[in-house]
PDB file of C-alpha atoms and ligand atoms in Angstrom:
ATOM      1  CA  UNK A1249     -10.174 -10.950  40.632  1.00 53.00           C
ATOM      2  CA  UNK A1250      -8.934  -7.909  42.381  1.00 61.00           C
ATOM      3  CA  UNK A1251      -5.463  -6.140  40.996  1.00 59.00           C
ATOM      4  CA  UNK A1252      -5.761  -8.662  37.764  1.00 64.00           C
ATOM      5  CA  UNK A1253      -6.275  -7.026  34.551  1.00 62.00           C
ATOM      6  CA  UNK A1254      -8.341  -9.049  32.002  1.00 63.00           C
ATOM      7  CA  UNK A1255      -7.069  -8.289  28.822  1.00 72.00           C
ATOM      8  CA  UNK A1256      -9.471  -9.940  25.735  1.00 85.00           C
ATOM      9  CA  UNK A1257      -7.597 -11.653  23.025  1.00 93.00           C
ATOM     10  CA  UNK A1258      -8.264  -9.412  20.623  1.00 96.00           C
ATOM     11  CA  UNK A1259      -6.810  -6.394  22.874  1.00 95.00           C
ATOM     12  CA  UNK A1260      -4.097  -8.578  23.220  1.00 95.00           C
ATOM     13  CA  UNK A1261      -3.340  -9.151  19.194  1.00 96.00           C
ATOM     14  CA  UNK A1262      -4.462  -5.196  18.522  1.00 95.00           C
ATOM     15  CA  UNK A1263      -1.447  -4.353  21.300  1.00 93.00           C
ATOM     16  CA  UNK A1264       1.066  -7.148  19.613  1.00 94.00           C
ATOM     17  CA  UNK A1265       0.521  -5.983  16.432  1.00 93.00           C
ATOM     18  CA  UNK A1266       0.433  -1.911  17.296  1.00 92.00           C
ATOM     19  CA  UNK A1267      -2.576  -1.436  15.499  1.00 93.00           C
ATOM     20  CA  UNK A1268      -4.251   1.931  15.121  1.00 92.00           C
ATOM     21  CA  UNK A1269      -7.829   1.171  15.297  1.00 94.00           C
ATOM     22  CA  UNK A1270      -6.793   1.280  18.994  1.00 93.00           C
ATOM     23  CA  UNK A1271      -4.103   3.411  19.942  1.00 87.00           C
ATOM     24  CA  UNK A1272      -5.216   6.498  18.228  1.00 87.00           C
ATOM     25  CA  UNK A1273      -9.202   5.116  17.757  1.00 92.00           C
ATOM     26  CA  UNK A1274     -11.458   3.137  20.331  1.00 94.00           C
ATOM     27  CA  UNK A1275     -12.437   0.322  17.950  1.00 97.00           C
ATOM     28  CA  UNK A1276     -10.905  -2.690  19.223  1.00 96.00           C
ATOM     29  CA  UNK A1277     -13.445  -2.900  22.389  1.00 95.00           C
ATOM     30  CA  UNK A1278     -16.433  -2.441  19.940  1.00 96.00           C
ATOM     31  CA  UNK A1279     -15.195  -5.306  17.309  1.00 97.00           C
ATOM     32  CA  UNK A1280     -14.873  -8.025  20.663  1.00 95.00           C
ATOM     33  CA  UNK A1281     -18.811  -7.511  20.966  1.00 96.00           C
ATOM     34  CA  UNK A1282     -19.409  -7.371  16.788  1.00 97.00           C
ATOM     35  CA  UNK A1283     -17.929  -9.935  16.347  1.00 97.00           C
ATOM     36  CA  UNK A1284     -18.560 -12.371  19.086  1.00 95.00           C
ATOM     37  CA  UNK A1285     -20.248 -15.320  18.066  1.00 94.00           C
ATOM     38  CA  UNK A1286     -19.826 -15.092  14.596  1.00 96.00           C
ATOM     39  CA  UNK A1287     -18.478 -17.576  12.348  1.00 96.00           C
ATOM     40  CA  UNK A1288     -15.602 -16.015  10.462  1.00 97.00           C
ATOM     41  CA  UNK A1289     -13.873 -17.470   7.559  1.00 97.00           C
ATOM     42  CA  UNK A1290     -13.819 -14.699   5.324  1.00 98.00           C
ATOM     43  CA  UNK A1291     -12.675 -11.393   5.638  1.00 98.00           C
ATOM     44  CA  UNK A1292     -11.810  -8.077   3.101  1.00 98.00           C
ATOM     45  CA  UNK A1293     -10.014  -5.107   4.965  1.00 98.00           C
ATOM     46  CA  UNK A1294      -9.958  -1.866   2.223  1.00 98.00           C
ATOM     47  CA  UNK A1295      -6.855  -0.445   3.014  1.00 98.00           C
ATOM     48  CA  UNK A1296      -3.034  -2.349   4.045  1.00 97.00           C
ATOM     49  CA  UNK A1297      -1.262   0.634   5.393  1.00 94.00           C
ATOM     50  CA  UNK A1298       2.280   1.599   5.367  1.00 91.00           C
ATOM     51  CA  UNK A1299       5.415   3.132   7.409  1.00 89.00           C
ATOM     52  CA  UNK A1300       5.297   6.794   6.359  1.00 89.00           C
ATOM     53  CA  UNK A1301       1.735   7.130   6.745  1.00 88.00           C
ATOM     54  CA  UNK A1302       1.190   5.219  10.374  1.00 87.00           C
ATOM     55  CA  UNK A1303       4.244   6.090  12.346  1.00 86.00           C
ATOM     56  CA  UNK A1304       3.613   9.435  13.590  1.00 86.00           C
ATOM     57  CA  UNK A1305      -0.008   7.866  15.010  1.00 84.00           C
ATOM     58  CA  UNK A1306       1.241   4.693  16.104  1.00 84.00           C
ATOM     59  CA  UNK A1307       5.535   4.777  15.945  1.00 83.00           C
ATOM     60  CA  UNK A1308       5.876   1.018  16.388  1.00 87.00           C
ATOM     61  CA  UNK A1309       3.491   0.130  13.809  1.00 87.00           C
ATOM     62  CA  UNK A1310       4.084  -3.077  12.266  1.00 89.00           C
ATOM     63  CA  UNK A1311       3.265  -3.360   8.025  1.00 93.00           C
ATOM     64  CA  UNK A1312      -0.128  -5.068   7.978  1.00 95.00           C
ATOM     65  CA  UNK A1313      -0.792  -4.417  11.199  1.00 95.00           C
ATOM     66  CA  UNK A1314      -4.489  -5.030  11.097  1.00 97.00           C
ATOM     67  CA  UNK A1315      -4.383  -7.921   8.253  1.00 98.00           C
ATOM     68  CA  UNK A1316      -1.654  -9.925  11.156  1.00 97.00           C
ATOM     69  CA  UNK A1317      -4.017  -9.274  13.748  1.00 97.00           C
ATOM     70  CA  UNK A1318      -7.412 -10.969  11.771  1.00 98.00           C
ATOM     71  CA  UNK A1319      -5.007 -13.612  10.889  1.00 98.00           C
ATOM     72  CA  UNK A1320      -4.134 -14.576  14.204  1.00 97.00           C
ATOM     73  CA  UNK A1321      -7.820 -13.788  15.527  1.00 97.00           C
ATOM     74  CA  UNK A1322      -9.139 -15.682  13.044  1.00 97.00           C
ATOM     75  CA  UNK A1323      -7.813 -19.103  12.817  1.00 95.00           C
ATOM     76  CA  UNK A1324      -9.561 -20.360  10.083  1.00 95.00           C
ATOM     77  CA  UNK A1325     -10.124 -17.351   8.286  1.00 97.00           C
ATOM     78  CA  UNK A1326      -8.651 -15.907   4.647  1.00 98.00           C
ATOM     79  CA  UNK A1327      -7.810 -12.169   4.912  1.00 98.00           C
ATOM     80  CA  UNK A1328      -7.849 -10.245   2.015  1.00 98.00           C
ATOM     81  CA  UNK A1329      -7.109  -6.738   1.533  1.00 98.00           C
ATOM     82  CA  UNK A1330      -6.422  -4.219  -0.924  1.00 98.00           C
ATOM     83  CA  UNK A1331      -4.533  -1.052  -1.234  1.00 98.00           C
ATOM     84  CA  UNK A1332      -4.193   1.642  -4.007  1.00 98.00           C
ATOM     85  CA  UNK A1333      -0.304   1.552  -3.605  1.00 97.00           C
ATOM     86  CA  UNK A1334       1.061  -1.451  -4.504  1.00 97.00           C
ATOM     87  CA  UNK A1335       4.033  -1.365  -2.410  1.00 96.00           C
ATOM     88  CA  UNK A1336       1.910  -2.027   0.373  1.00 97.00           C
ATOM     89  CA  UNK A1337       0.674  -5.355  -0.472  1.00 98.00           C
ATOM     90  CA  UNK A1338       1.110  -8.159   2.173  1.00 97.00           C
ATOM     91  CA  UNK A1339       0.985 -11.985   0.714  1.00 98.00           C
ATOM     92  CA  UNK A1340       1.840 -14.704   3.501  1.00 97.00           C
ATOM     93  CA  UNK A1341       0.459 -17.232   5.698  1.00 98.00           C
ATOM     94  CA  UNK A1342      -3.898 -16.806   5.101  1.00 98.00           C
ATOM     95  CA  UNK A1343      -3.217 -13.319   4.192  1.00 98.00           C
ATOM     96  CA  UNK A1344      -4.019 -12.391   0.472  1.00 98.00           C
ATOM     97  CA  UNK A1345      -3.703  -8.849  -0.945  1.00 98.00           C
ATOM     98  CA  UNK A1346      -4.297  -6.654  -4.072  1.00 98.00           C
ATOM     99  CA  UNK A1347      -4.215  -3.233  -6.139  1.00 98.00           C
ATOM    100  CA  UNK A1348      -7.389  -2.011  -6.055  1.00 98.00           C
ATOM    101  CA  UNK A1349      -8.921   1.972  -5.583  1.00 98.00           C
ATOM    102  CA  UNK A1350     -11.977   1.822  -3.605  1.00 98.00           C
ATOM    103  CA  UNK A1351     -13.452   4.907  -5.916  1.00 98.00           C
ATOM    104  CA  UNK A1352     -14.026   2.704  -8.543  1.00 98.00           C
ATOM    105  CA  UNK A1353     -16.702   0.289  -8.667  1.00 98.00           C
ATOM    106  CA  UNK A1354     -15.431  -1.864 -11.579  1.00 98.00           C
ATOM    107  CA  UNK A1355     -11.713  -2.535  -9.677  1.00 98.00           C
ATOM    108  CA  UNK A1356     -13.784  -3.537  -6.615  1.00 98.00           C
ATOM    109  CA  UNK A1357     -15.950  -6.083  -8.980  1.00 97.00           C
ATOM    110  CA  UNK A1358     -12.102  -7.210  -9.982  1.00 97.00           C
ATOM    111  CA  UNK A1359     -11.614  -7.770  -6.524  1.00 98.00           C
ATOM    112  CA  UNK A1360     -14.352  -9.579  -5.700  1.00 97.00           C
ATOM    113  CA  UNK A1361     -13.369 -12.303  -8.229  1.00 97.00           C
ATOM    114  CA  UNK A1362     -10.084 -12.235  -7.472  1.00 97.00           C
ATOM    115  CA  UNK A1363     -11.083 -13.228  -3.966  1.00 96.00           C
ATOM    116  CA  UNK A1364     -12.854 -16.327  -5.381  1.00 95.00           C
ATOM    117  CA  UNK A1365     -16.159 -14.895  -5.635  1.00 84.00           C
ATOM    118  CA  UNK A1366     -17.429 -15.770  -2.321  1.00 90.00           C
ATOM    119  CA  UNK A1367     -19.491 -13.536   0.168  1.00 97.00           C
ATOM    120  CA  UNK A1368     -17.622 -12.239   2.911  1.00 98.00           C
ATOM    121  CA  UNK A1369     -18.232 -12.779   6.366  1.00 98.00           C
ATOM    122  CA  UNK A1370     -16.566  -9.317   6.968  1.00 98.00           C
ATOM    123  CA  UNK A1371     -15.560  -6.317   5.131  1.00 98.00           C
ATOM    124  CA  UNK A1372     -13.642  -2.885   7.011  1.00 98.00           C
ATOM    125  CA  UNK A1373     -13.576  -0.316   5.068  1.00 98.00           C
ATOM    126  CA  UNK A1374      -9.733   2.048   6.598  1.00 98.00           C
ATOM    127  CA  UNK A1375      -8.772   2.641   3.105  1.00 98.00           C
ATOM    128  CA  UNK A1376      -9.119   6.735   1.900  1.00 98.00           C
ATOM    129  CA  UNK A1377     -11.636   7.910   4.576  1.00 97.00           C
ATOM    130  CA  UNK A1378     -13.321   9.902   1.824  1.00 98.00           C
ATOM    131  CA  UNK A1379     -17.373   9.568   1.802  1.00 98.00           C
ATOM    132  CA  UNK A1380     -17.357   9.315  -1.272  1.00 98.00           C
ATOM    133  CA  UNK A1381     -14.831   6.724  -1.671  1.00 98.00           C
ATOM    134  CA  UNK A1382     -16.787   5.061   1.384  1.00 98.00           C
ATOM    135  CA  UNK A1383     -20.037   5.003   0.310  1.00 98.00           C
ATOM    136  CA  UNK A1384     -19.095   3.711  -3.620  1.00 98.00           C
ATOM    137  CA  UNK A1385     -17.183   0.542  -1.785  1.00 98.00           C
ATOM    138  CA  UNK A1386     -20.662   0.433   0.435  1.00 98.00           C
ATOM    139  CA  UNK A1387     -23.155   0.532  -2.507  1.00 98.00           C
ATOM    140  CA  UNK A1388     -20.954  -1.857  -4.238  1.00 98.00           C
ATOM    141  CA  UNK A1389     -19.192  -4.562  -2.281  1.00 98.00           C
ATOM    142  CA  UNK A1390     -22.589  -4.838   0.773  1.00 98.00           C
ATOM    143  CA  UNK A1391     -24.218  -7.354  -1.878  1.00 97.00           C
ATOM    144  CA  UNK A1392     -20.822  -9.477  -1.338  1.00 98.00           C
ATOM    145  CA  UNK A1393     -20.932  -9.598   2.293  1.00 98.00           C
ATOM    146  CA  UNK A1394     -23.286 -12.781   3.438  1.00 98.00           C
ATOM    147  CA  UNK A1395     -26.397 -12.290   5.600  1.00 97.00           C
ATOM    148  CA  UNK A1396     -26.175 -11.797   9.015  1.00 97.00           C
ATOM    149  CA  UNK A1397     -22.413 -10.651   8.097  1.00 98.00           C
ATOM    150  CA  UNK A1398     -21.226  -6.959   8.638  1.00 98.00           C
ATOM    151  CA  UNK A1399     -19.536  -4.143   6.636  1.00 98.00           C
ATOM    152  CA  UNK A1400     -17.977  -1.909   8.627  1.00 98.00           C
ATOM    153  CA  UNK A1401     -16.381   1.685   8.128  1.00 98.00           C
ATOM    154  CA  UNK A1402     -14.174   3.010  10.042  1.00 98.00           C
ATOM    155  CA  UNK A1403     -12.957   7.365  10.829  1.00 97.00           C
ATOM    156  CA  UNK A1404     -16.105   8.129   9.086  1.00 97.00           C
ATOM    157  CA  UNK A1405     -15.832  11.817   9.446  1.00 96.00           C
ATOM    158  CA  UNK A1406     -19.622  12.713   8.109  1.00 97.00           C
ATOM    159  CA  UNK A1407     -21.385  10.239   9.535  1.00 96.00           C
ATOM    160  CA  UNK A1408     -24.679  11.899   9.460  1.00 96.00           C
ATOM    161  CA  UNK A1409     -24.060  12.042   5.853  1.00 97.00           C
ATOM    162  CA  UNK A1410     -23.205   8.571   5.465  1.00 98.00           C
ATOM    163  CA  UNK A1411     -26.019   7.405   7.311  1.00 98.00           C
ATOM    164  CA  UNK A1412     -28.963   9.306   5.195  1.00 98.00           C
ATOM    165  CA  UNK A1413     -27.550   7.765   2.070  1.00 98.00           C
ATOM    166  CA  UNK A1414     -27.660   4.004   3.097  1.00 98.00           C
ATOM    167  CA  UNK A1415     -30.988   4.705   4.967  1.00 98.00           C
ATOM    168  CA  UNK A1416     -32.185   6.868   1.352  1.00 97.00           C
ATOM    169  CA  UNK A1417     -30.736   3.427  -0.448  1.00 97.00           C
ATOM    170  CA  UNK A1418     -33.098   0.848   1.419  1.00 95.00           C
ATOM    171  CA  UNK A1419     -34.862   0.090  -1.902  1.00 93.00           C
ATOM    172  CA  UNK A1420     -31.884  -1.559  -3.742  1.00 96.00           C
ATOM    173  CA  UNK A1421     -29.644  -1.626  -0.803  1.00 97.00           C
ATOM    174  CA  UNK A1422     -30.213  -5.136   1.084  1.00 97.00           C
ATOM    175  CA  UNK A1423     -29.562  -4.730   4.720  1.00 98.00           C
ATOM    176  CA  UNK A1424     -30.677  -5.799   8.228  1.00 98.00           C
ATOM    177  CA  UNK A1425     -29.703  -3.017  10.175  1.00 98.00           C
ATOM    178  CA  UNK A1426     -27.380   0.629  10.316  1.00 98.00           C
ATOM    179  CA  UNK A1427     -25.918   2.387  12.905  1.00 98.00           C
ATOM    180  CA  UNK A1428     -23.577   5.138  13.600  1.00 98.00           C
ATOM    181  CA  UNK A1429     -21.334   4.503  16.636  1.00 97.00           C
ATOM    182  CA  UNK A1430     -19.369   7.635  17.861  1.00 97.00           C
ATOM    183  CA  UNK A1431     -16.015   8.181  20.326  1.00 96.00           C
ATOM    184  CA  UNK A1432     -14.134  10.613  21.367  1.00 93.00           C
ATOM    185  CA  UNK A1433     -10.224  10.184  20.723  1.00 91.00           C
ATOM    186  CA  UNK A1434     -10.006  11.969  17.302  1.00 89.00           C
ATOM    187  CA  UNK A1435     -12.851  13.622  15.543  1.00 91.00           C
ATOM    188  CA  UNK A1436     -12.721  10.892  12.778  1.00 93.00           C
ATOM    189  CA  UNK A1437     -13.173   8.195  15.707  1.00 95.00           C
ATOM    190  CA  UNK A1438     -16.335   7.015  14.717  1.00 97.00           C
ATOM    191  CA  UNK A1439     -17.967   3.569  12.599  1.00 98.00           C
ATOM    192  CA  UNK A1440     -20.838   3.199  10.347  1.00 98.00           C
ATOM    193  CA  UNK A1441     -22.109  -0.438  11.059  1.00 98.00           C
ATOM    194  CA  UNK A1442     -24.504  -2.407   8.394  1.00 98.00           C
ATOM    195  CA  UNK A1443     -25.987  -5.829   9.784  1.00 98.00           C
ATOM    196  CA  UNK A1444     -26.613  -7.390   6.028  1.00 98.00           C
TER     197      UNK A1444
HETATM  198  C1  SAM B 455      -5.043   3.917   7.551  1.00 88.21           C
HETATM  199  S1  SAM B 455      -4.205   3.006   6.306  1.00 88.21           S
HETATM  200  C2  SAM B 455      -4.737   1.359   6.611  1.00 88.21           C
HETATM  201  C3  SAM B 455      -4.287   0.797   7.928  1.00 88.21           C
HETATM  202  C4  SAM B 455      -4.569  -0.677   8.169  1.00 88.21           C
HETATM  203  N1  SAM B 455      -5.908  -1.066   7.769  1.00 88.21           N
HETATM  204  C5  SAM B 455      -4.384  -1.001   9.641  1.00 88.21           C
HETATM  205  O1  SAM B 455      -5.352  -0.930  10.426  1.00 88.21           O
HETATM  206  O2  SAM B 455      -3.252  -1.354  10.006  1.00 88.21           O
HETATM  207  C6  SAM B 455      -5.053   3.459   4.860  1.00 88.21           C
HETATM  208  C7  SAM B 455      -4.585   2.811   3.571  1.00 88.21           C
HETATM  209  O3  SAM B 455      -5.559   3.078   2.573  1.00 88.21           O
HETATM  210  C8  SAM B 455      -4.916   3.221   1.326  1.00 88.21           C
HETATM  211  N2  SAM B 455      -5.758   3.964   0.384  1.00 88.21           N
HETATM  212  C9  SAM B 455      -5.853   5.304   0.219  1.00 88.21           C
HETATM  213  N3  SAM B 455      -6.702   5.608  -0.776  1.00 88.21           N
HETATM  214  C10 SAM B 455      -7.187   4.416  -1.249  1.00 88.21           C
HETATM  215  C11 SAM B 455      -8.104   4.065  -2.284  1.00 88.21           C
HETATM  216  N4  SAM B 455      -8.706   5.004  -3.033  1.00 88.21           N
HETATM  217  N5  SAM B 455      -8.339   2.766  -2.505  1.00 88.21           N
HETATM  218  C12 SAM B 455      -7.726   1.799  -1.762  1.00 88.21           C
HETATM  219  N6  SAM B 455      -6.846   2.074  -0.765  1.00 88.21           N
HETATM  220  C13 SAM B 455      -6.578   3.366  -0.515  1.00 88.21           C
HETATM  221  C14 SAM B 455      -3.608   3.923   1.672  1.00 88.21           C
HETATM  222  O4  SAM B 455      -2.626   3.686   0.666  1.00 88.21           O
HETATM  223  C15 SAM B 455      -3.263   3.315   3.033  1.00 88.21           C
HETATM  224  O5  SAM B 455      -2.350   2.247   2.891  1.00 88.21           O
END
């Protein structure tokens, strides 16, 4: 209808919650397509967030902004997170999170169990932003995520990079699909998406 703006649920959540992944990146419109369809019921974001760090990006942001918003999004689902500080942790309502660094494998095995041991539907990786960081998690939490499910990474700021090494991987990496999506608000605005 003319004059009437259509604003999708997940917009809506990603504005009540003041989350960053769309006021200072373009991610929210992408995840409404991603994830359409799919049955969600288990989710791991890397990376909780906290005042200091998200205010001058986003000064309304909310603690957990982006754990809230799955929770709400996702009726039925558990989110789980982790963080390397562990001030940041959030435990309420479906919401479950932990210490863990992404760098190392072993803590992320830890994690996995402490989840319940259970593939994930869906795991974001918005926790250091460091390739390296980024493509350990990849090479060792993908095996966790069920088939047809996604892993998703978000500011990847060498994506080219990123890309070659889960390509060079294919042998012992199990994946459908991998693509780099680009935008243009920051120069970190950009996702690496594997189809498992
Ligand atoms: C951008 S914030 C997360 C924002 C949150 N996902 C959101 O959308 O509202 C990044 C978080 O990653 C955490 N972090 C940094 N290095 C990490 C590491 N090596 N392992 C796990 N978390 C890390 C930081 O402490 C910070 O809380």
């Amino acid at each position: 209808v003319e004059g009437v703006e259509v604003v999708s649920a997940l917009m809506a959540l990603a504005e009540k919650y003041c989350v960053d992944k769309l006021h200072s990146h373009s991610y929210i419109p992408v995840y409404e397509e991603l994830f359409d369809g799919m049955d969600i019921r288990r989710v791991l974001e890397i990376g909780v967030g906290f005042e200091d760090l998200m205010r001058p990006f986003v000064p309304r942001y909310i603690h957990g902004a982006s754990l809230k918003m799955w929770e709400e999004f996702w009726p039925e689902a558990q989110v789980f997170a982790c963080d390397i500080r562990p001030d940041t942790l959030v435990n309420e309502g479906r919401i479950q999170s932990f210490v863990c660094d992404q760098s190392d494998p072993s803590a992320l095995l830890d994690l996995v169990e402490k989840c319940g041991f259970r593939a994930f539907d869906v795991v974001i990786d918005d926790g250091s932003h460091q390739t390296e960081h980024q493509w350990k998690s990849l090479a060792t939490l993908l095996s966790e995520v069920r088939k047809g499910g996604l892993y998703i990474i978000e500011d990847v700021s060498e994506p080219d990079k990123l890309l070659a090494m889960t390509i060079a991987a294919r042998q012992w990496l199990e994946y459908k699909s991998v693509e780099v999506m680009r935008f243009d608000k920051r120069a970190d605005d950009a996702l690496l998406v594997v189809r498992r």
